[in-house]
CSV table of C-alpha atoms and ligand atoms in Angstrom, one decimal:
chain,number,residue,atom,x,y,z
K,211,MET,CA,-25.3,20.5,5.5
K,212,ILE,CA,-26.8,18.3,2.8
K,213,GLU,CA,-30.2,16.6,3.0
K,214,VAL,CA,-31.3,14.3,0.2
K,215,GLU,CA,-34.5,12.3,0.5
K,216,ASN,CA,-36.1,9.9,-1.9
K,217,LEU,CA,-34.4,11.6,-4.8
K,218,GLN,CA,-35.3,10.4,-8.3
K,219,LYS,CA,-34.0,11.4,-11.7
K,220,THR,CA,-34.6,10.1,-15.2
K,221,TYR,CA,-32.8,11.2,-18.3
K,222,HIS,CA,-34.8,11.8,-21.5
K,223,SER,CA,-32.0,12.0,-24.0
K,224,GLY,CA,-33.5,11.9,-27.5
K,225,PHE,CA,-36.8,11.5,-29.2
K,226,PHE,CA,-36.2,7.8,-30.0
K,227,MET,CA,-34.2,6.9,-26.9
K,228,ARG,CA,-35.8,5.2,-24.0
K,229,PRO,CA,-35.8,7.3,-20.8
K,230,LYS,CA,-33.0,6.2,-18.5
K,231,LYS,CA,-33.8,6.1,-14.8
K,232,ALA,CA,-30.5,7.2,-13.2
K,233,LEU,CA,-31.7,7.6,-9.6
K,234,THR,CA,-34.6,5.6,-8.3
K,235,ASP,CA,-34.3,6.2,-4.5
K,236,VAL,CA,-31.5,8.2,-3.0
K,237,THR,CA,-31.6,9.2,0.6
K,238,PHE,CA,-28.7,10.4,2.7
K,239,HIS,CA,-27.8,13.2,5.1
K,240,VAL,CA,-24.4,14.9,5.3
K,241,PRO,CA,-23.8,16.4,8.7
K,242,LYS,CA,-21.8,19.6,9.0
K,243,GLY,CA,-18.1,19.2,9.5
K,244,VAL,CA,-17.7,15.7,8.1
K,245,ILE,CA,-15.8,14.1,5.2
K,246,TYR,CA,-18.5,12.1,3.3
K,247,GLY,CA,-17.5,9.6,0.7
K,248,PHE,CA,-19.9,8.7,-2.1
K,249,ILE,CA,-19.1,5.4,-3.8
K,250,GLY,CA,-20.5,3.0,-6.3
K,251,PRO,CA,-19.7,1.3,-9.6
K,252,ASN,CA,-19.7,3.0,-13.0
K,253,GLY,CA,-23.1,4.3,-14.0
K,254,ALA,CA,-24.5,4.0,-10.5
K,255,GLY,CA,-25.6,7.6,-10.3
K,256,LYS,CA,-22.8,9.4,-8.4
K,257,SER,CA,-22.2,12.2,-10.9
K,258,THR,CA,-26.0,12.6,-11.5
K,259,THR,CA,-26.4,13.1,-7.7
K,260,ILE,CA,-23.6,15.6,-7.6
K,261,LYS,CA,-25.0,17.5,-10.5
K,262,LEU,CA,-28.4,17.6,-8.8
K,263,LEU,CA,-26.7,18.9,-5.6
K,264,THR,CA,-24.9,21.7,-7.4
K,265,GLY,CA,-28.0,22.7,-9.4
K,266,LEU,CA,-26.7,21.6,-12.8
K,267,LEU,CA,-29.6,19.2,-13.2
K,268,ARG,CA,-33.2,19.3,-12.0
K,269,LYS,CA,-34.6,16.5,-10.0
K,270,ASP,CA,-37.8,14.6,-11.0
K,271,SER,CA,-39.0,14.2,-7.4
K,272,GLY,CA,-37.7,14.0,-3.8
K,273,LYS,CA,-36.0,16.5,-1.6
K,274,ILE,CA,-32.6,18.2,-1.8
K,275,LEU,CA,-31.3,20.8,0.6
K,276,VAL,CA,-27.8,22.2,0.4
K,277,ALA,CA,-26.9,24.4,3.4
K,278,GLY,CA,-30.7,24.7,4.0
K,279,PHE,CA,-31.6,25.8,0.5
K,280,GLU,CA,-32.8,24.0,-2.7
K,281,PRO,CA,-30.1,23.8,-5.3
K,282,SER,CA,-32.2,26.0,-7.6
K,283,LYS,CA,-31.7,28.9,-5.1
K,284,VAL,CA,-28.5,30.9,-5.5
K,285,GLU,CA,-28.1,30.8,-1.6
K,286,SER,CA,-27.3,27.1,-1.8
K,287,ARG,CA,-24.2,27.9,-3.8
K,288,LYS,CA,-23.0,30.9,-1.7
K,289,HIS,CA,-20.7,28.8,0.5
K,290,LEU,CA,-20.1,26.0,-2.0
K,291,GLY,CA,-16.9,25.0,-3.8
K,292,TYR,CA,-17.2,22.4,-6.6
K,293,SER,CA,-14.8,20.5,-8.8
K,294,PRO,CA,-16.4,18.4,-11.6
K,295,GLU,CA,-15.2,15.0,-12.7
K,296,GLN,CA,-13.7,16.4,-15.9
K,297,PRO,CA,-13.1,20.1,-15.3
K,298,TYR,CA,-13.1,22.1,-18.5
K,299,PHE,CA,-11.3,25.4,-18.5
K,300,TYR,CA,-10.1,27.9,-21.1
K,301,ASP,CA,-6.9,26.2,-22.0
K,302,TYR,CA,-5.1,29.2,-23.4
K,303,LEU,CA,-4.8,30.5,-19.8
K,304,THR,CA,-2.0,29.4,-17.5
K,305,GLY,CA,-3.0,27.7,-14.2
K,306,ARG,CA,-2.2,30.9,-12.3
K,307,GLU,CA,-4.2,33.1,-14.7
K,308,LEU,CA,-7.1,30.7,-14.3
K,309,MET,CA,-6.9,31.0,-10.5
K,310,ARG,CA,-6.9,34.8,-10.8
K,311,PHE,CA,-10.0,34.6,-13.0
K,312,TYR,CA,-11.9,32.5,-10.5
K,313,GLY,CA,-10.6,34.4,-7.5
K,314,ARG,CA,-11.9,37.7,-9.0
K,315,LEU,CA,-15.3,36.0,-9.5
K,316,CYS,CA,-15.3,35.3,-5.8
K,317,GLY,CA,-14.7,39.1,-5.2
K,318,LEU,CA,-11.0,38.9,-4.4
K,319,ASP,CA,-8.4,41.2,-5.8
K,320,GLY,CA,-4.9,42.6,-5.2
K,321,LYS,CA,-2.8,41.1,-2.4
K,322,PRO,CA,-5.7,39.1,-0.8
K,323,LEU,CA,-6.2,37.4,-4.1
K,324,GLU,CA,-2.5,36.6,-4.6
K,325,ASP,CA,-2.3,35.3,-1.0
K,326,ARG,CA,-5.4,33.1,-1.5
K,327,ILE,CA,-4.0,31.7,-4.7
K,328,THR,CA,-0.7,30.9,-3.0
K,329,TRP,CA,-2.6,29.2,-0.1
K,330,ALA,CA,-4.8,27.1,-2.5
K,331,LEU,CA,-1.9,26.1,-4.7
K,332,SER,CA,0.4,25.1,-1.9
K,333,LEU,CA,-2.4,23.0,-0.3
K,334,LEU,CA,-2.7,21.0,-3.5
K,335,ASN,CA,1.1,20.9,-4.0
K,336,ALA,CA,0.5,22.8,-7.3
K,337,ASP,CA,2.9,25.7,-6.5
K,338,LYS,CA,5.3,24.4,-9.2
K,339,ASP,CA,6.8,25.7,-12.4
K,340,TRP,CA,4.0,24.3,-14.5
K,341,ILE,CA,1.4,26.5,-12.9
K,342,ASP,CA,2.7,29.3,-15.2
K,343,ARG,CA,2.3,27.2,-18.3
K,344,ARG,CA,-0.8,27.1,-20.4
K,345,LEU,CA,-3.4,24.6,-19.3
K,346,ARG,CA,-3.4,22.9,-22.7
K,347,THR,CA,0.0,21.5,-21.8
K,348,TYR,CA,-1.2,20.0,-18.5
K,349,SER,CA,-1.4,16.3,-17.6
K,350,LYS,CA,-4.6,15.0,-16.2
K,351,GLY,CA,-3.1,15.1,-12.7
K,352,MET,CA,-2.0,18.7,-13.0
K,353,MET,CA,-5.5,19.6,-14.3
K,354,GLN,CA,-7.1,17.8,-11.4
K,355,ARG,CA,-5.0,19.7,-8.8
K,356,VAL,CA,-5.9,23.1,-10.5
K,357,GLY,CA,-9.6,22.0,-10.6
K,358,ILE,CA,-9.6,21.4,-6.8
K,359,ALA,CA,-7.5,24.5,-6.1
K,360,GLN,CA,-10.1,26.7,-7.9
K,361,ALA,CA,-12.9,25.0,-6.0
K,362,ILE,CA,-11.4,26.1,-2.6
K,363,LEU,CA,-10.4,29.6,-3.6
K,364,SER,CA,-13.5,31.1,-2.0
K,365,LYS,CA,-12.8,29.2,1.2
K,366,PRO,CA,-16.2,27.5,1.0
K,367,GLU,CA,-17.9,25.9,3.9
K,368,LEU,CA,-19.0,23.0,1.7
K,369,LEU,CA,-16.8,21.4,-0.9
K,370,ILE,CA,-18.2,19.0,-3.4
K,371,LEU,CA,-15.7,17.0,-5.5
K,372,ASP,CA,-16.5,14.5,-8.2
K,373,GLU,CA,-13.8,11.9,-8.4
K,374,PRO,CA,-11.0,14.2,-7.0
K,375,MET,CA,-8.4,11.4,-7.0
K,376,SER,CA,-9.0,10.2,-10.5
K,377,GLY,CA,-6.0,10.5,-12.8
K,378,LEU,CA,-3.6,11.1,-10.0
K,379,ASP,CA,-0.5,9.1,-9.2
K,380,PRO,CA,0.0,7.8,-5.6
K,381,VAL,CA,1.8,11.0,-4.6
K,382,GLY,CA,-1.1,13.1,-6.1
K,383,ARG,CA,-3.7,11.0,-4.3
K,384,LYS,CA,-1.9,11.5,-1.0
K,385,ASP,CA,-1.7,15.2,-1.7
K,386,VAL,CA,-5.5,15.4,-2.3
K,387,ARG,CA,-6.2,13.2,0.7
K,388,GLU,CA,-4.1,15.5,2.9
K,389,ALA,CA,-5.7,18.6,1.4
K,390,ILE,CA,-9.2,17.2,2.2
K,391,LEU,CA,-8.1,16.4,5.7
K,392,SER,CA,-6.6,19.8,6.3
K,393,LEU,CA,-9.6,21.7,4.9
K,394,ASN,CA,-11.9,19.5,7.1
K,395,LYS,CA,-9.8,20.4,10.2
K,396,GLU,CA,-10.6,24.0,9.4
K,397,GLY,CA,-14.3,23.1,9.5
K,398,VAL,CA,-15.0,22.5,5.8
K,399,THR,CA,-17.6,19.8,5.0
K,400,VAL,CA,-16.4,17.7,2.1
K,401,PHE,CA,-18.7,15.5,0.0
K,402,TYR,CA,-16.8,13.6,-2.7
K,403,SER,CA,-17.2,10.6,-5.0
K,404,SER,CA,-14.5,8.1,-5.7
K,405,HIS,CA,-13.7,4.7,-7.1
K,406,LEU,CA,-10.5,4.6,-5.0
K,407,LEU,CA,-12.0,2.7,-2.0
K,408,SER,CA,-8.8,2.5,0.0
K,409,ASP,CA,-8.7,6.3,0.0
K,410,VAL,CA,-12.3,6.5,0.9
K,411,GLU,CA,-11.8,4.1,3.7
K,412,THR,CA,-8.9,6.1,5.1
K,413,ILE,CA,-10.4,9.6,5.2
K,414,SER,CA,-14.2,9.4,5.3
K,415,HIS,CA,-16.2,9.9,8.4
K,416,ARG,CA,-19.3,8.6,6.7
K,417,VAL,CA,-19.9,6.8,3.4
K,418,ALA,CA,-22.9,6.2,1.2
K,419,MET,CA,-22.8,3.4,-1.4
K,420,VAL,CA,-25.0,3.8,-4.4
K,421,VAL,CA,-25.8,0.8,-6.7
K,422,GLY,CA,-28.2,1.0,-9.6
K,423,GLY,CA,-29.5,4.5,-8.6
K,424,LYS,CA,-30.3,3.4,-5.0
K,425,ILE,CA,-28.4,3.8,-1.8
K,426,VAL,CA,-27.6,0.3,-0.6
K,427,ARG,CA,-25.4,1.1,2.4
K,428,GLU,CA,-24.9,4.3,4.5
K,429,GLY,CA,-22.9,4.9,7.7
K,430,THR,CA,-19.4,5.0,9.1
K,431,VAL,CA,-16.8,2.7,7.5
K,432,ASP,CA,-17.1,0.6,10.7
K,433,ASP,CA,-20.9,0.4,10.4
K,434,ILE,CA,-20.7,-0.8,6.9
K,435,THR,CA,-17.8,-3.2,7.1
K,436,LEU,CA,-18.6,-4.7,10.6
K,437,ASN,CA,-22.2,-5.5,9.6
K,438,THR,CA,-20.9,-7.6,6.7
K,439,SER,CA,-20.0,-11.3,7.1
K,440,ALA,CA,-16.3,-11.5,8.0
K,441,GLU,CA,-14.0,-14.3,6.9
K,442,TYR,CA,-11.8,-16.3,9.3
K,443,HIS,CA,-8.4,-17.6,8.2
K,444,VAL,CA,-7.2,-20.6,10.1
K,445,HIS,CA,-3.6,-21.8,9.9
K,446,VAL,CA,-3.2,-25.5,10.5
K,447,ALA,CA,0.2,-27.2,10.7
K,448,ALA,CA,-0.8,-30.2,8.6
K,449,ASP,CA,-2.1,-31.0,5.2
K,450,ILE,CA,-5.8,-31.7,4.9
K,451,PRO,CA,-7.3,-33.6,2.0
K,452,ASP,CA,-10.0,-31.5,0.2
K,453,ALA,CA,-12.5,-34.2,0.5
K,454,ASP,CA,-12.5,-34.1,4.3
K,455,LEU,CA,-13.2,-30.4,4.5
K,456,PRO,CA,-16.3,-29.2,6.2
K,457,GLN,CA,-18.8,-27.0,4.4
K,458,ASP,CA,-17.9,-23.3,3.6
K,459,VAL,CA,-14.2,-23.9,4.1
K,460,LYS,CA,-11.7,-23.6,1.3
K,461,PRO,CA,-7.9,-23.3,0.9
K,462,GLN,CA,-6.4,-19.8,0.6
K,463,GLY,CA,-5.0,-19.6,-2.9
K,464,THR,CA,-2.0,-22.0,-3.2
K,465,THR,CA,-1.1,-21.8,0.4
K,466,PRO,CA,-1.7,-25.4,1.6
K,467,ARG,CA,-2.0,-24.8,5.3
K,468,GLU,CA,-4.2,-21.7,5.4
K,469,TRP,CA,-8.0,-22.3,5.3
K,470,VAL,CA,-10.7,-19.7,4.7
K,471,CYS,CA,-13.9,-20.1,6.7
K,472,LYS,CA,-16.7,-18.0,5.1
K,473,ASN,CA,-18.4,-17.2,8.4
K,474,ALA,CA,-18.4,-17.9,12.1
K,475,GLU,CA,-20.4,-21.1,11.8
K,476,ALA,CA,-17.9,-22.5,9.2
K,477,ARG,CA,-15.1,-21.5,11.5
K,478,ASP,CA,-16.6,-23.4,14.5
K,479,ARG,CA,-17.2,-26.4,12.3
K,480,PHE,CA,-13.6,-26.3,11.0
K,481,ILE,CA,-12.1,-25.9,14.5
K,482,ASP,CA,-14.2,-28.8,15.7
K,483,PHE,CA,-13.1,-30.9,12.8
K,484,CYS,CA,-9.4,-30.0,13.4
K,485,LEU,CA,-9.7,-30.9,17.1
K,486,LYS,CA,-11.4,-34.2,16.4
K,487,SER,CA,-8.9,-35.1,13.7
K,488,GLY,CA,-5.9,-34.1,15.9
K,489,LEU,CA,-4.8,-31.4,13.5
K,490,PRO,CA,-2.7,-28.7,15.2
K,491,ILE,CA,-4.1,-25.2,14.8
K,492,GLU,CA,-1.3,-22.6,14.7
K,493,ARG,CA,-3.4,-19.4,14.7
K,494,MET,CA,-6.5,-17.8,13.5
K,495,GLU,CA,-7.2,-14.4,11.9
K,496,HIS,CA,-10.4,-12.6,11.7
K,497,GLN,CA,-10.4,-10.7,8.4
K,498,ARG,CA,-12.7,-7.7,8.4
K,499,PRO,CA,-14.1,-7.1,4.9
K,500,SER,CA,-13.0,-3.9,3.2
K,501,LEU,CA,-15.3,-1.4,1.5
K,502,GLU,CA,-14.4,-3.0,-1.8
K,503,ASP,CA,-15.6,-6.4,-0.5
K,504,VAL,CA,-18.9,-4.9,0.6
K,505,LEU,CA,-19.3,-3.0,-2.6
K,506,THR,CA,-18.6,-6.2,-4.7
K,507,GLU,CA,-21.1,-8.1,-2.6
K,508,GLU,CA,-23.7,-5.4,-3.1
K,509,ILE,CA,-23.1,-5.2,-6.9
K,510,ALA,CA,-23.5,-9.0,-7.1
K,511,ARG,CA,-26.7,-8.8,-5.1
K,512,ALA,CA,-28.1,-6.1,-7.4
K,513,GLU,CA,-27.3,-8.2,-10.5
K,514,HIS,CA,-29.3,-11.3,-9.2
E,707,LIG,N1,-27.0,13.0,-20.1
E,707,LIG,C1,-27.4,11.7,-19.9
E,707,LIG,N2,-28.3,11.2,-20.7
E,707,LIG,C2,-28.7,9.9,-20.6
E,707,LIG,N3,-28.3,9.1,-19.6
E,707,LIG,C3,-27.3,9.5,-18.8
E,707,LIG,C4,-26.8,10.9,-18.9
E,707,LIG,N4,-25.9,11.1,-17.9
E,707,LIG,C5,-25.8,9.9,-17.3
E,707,LIG,N5,-26.7,9.0,-17.8
E,707,LIG,C6,-26.9,7.6,-17.3
E,707,LIG,O1,-27.3,7.7,-16.0
E,707,LIG,C7,-26.8,6.6,-15.2
E,707,LIG,C8,-25.9,7.2,-14.0
E,707,LIG,O2,-24.8,8.0,-14.6
E,707,LIG,P1,-23.8,8.7,-13.7
E,707,LIG,O3,-22.9,9.5,-14.6
E,707,LIG,O4,-24.5,9.5,-12.7
E,707,LIG,O5,-23.0,7.5,-13.0
E,707,LIG,P2,-21.7,7.5,-12.1
E,707,LIG,O6,-22.0,6.7,-10.9
E,707,LIG,O7,-21.2,8.9,-11.9
E,707,LIG,O8,-20.7,6.7,-13.1
E,707,LIG,P3,-19.1,6.8,-13.3
E,707,LIG,O9,-18.5,6.2,-12.0
E,707,LIG,O10,-18.8,5.9,-14.5
E,707,LIG,O11,-18.7,8.2,-13.4
E,707,LIG,C9,-25.9,5.8,-16.2
E,707,LIG,O12,-26.7,4.7,-16.6
E,707,LIG,C10,-25.7,6.8,-17.3
E,707,LIG,O13,-25.6,6.1,-18.5
């Protein structure tokens, strides 16, 4: 559904400003029918990539195909729904009037238009009293829901959402997660960026991690987290003086009897040490890293 290869983009903002390389090498493919999470720290290049996909910016080099077409071609946007990070709408309209405006742009009218609006609003849990209030009175979360609801009005095959969960409370985030899952069940491919990694971990079929304008990890959440060094937590029913500890083993916070082994070698050394010292091992947990752990590791790597 989306093919991006060796994408590069530099911003040339002002006469005296140095050019800013926002994307140095971005390659990823989004298969049809998946939920694809795009994650990375602030300034990594997520919004730039999304603006390039939607044709709002022009690439310097590389390949982009959206539904088989370059983003400069109108065909690439025929089956696309898009909600930007900070949607800007005419704020003297009410939410419902805004939906009617966008619905008409998609060629809907009369009862089919009203039915479609009802469907989109209820999917985003936005069929509330406030939908008939002017947008200028909306909270960030209300605006976010309306932004996503307008993006799905045309029943697109591909939905691109820039930070759809930002500004939402836990209930709002759950509503958006459920809306994404429900649309995906109906066959919609969803590409979205997010800082909320626990949400990304829960709903994404695949994830790309961008750091410093480059894709550093890509794959399923399992691919990404299982290929990263895991920690082992060993619980020992005795106190151990710090000085005796083997390499790469440290206590877990202030818990005196839980020991964190950084990798499998450290775990084996520690178990060997406990057995030789007659220290009773109660249990051991294998802690798989989260996406947040992996991203933190990648950011640290990029900074060195
Ligand atoms: N219009 C612009 N002119 C100059 N530099 C820009 C412009 N837009 C973005 N940049 C720079 O390009 C880089 C990538 O920005 P981008 O907005 O794509 O990051 P992001 O990953 O979406 O960040 P965030 O998570 O904070 O939204 C940043 O260094 C940013 O400062």
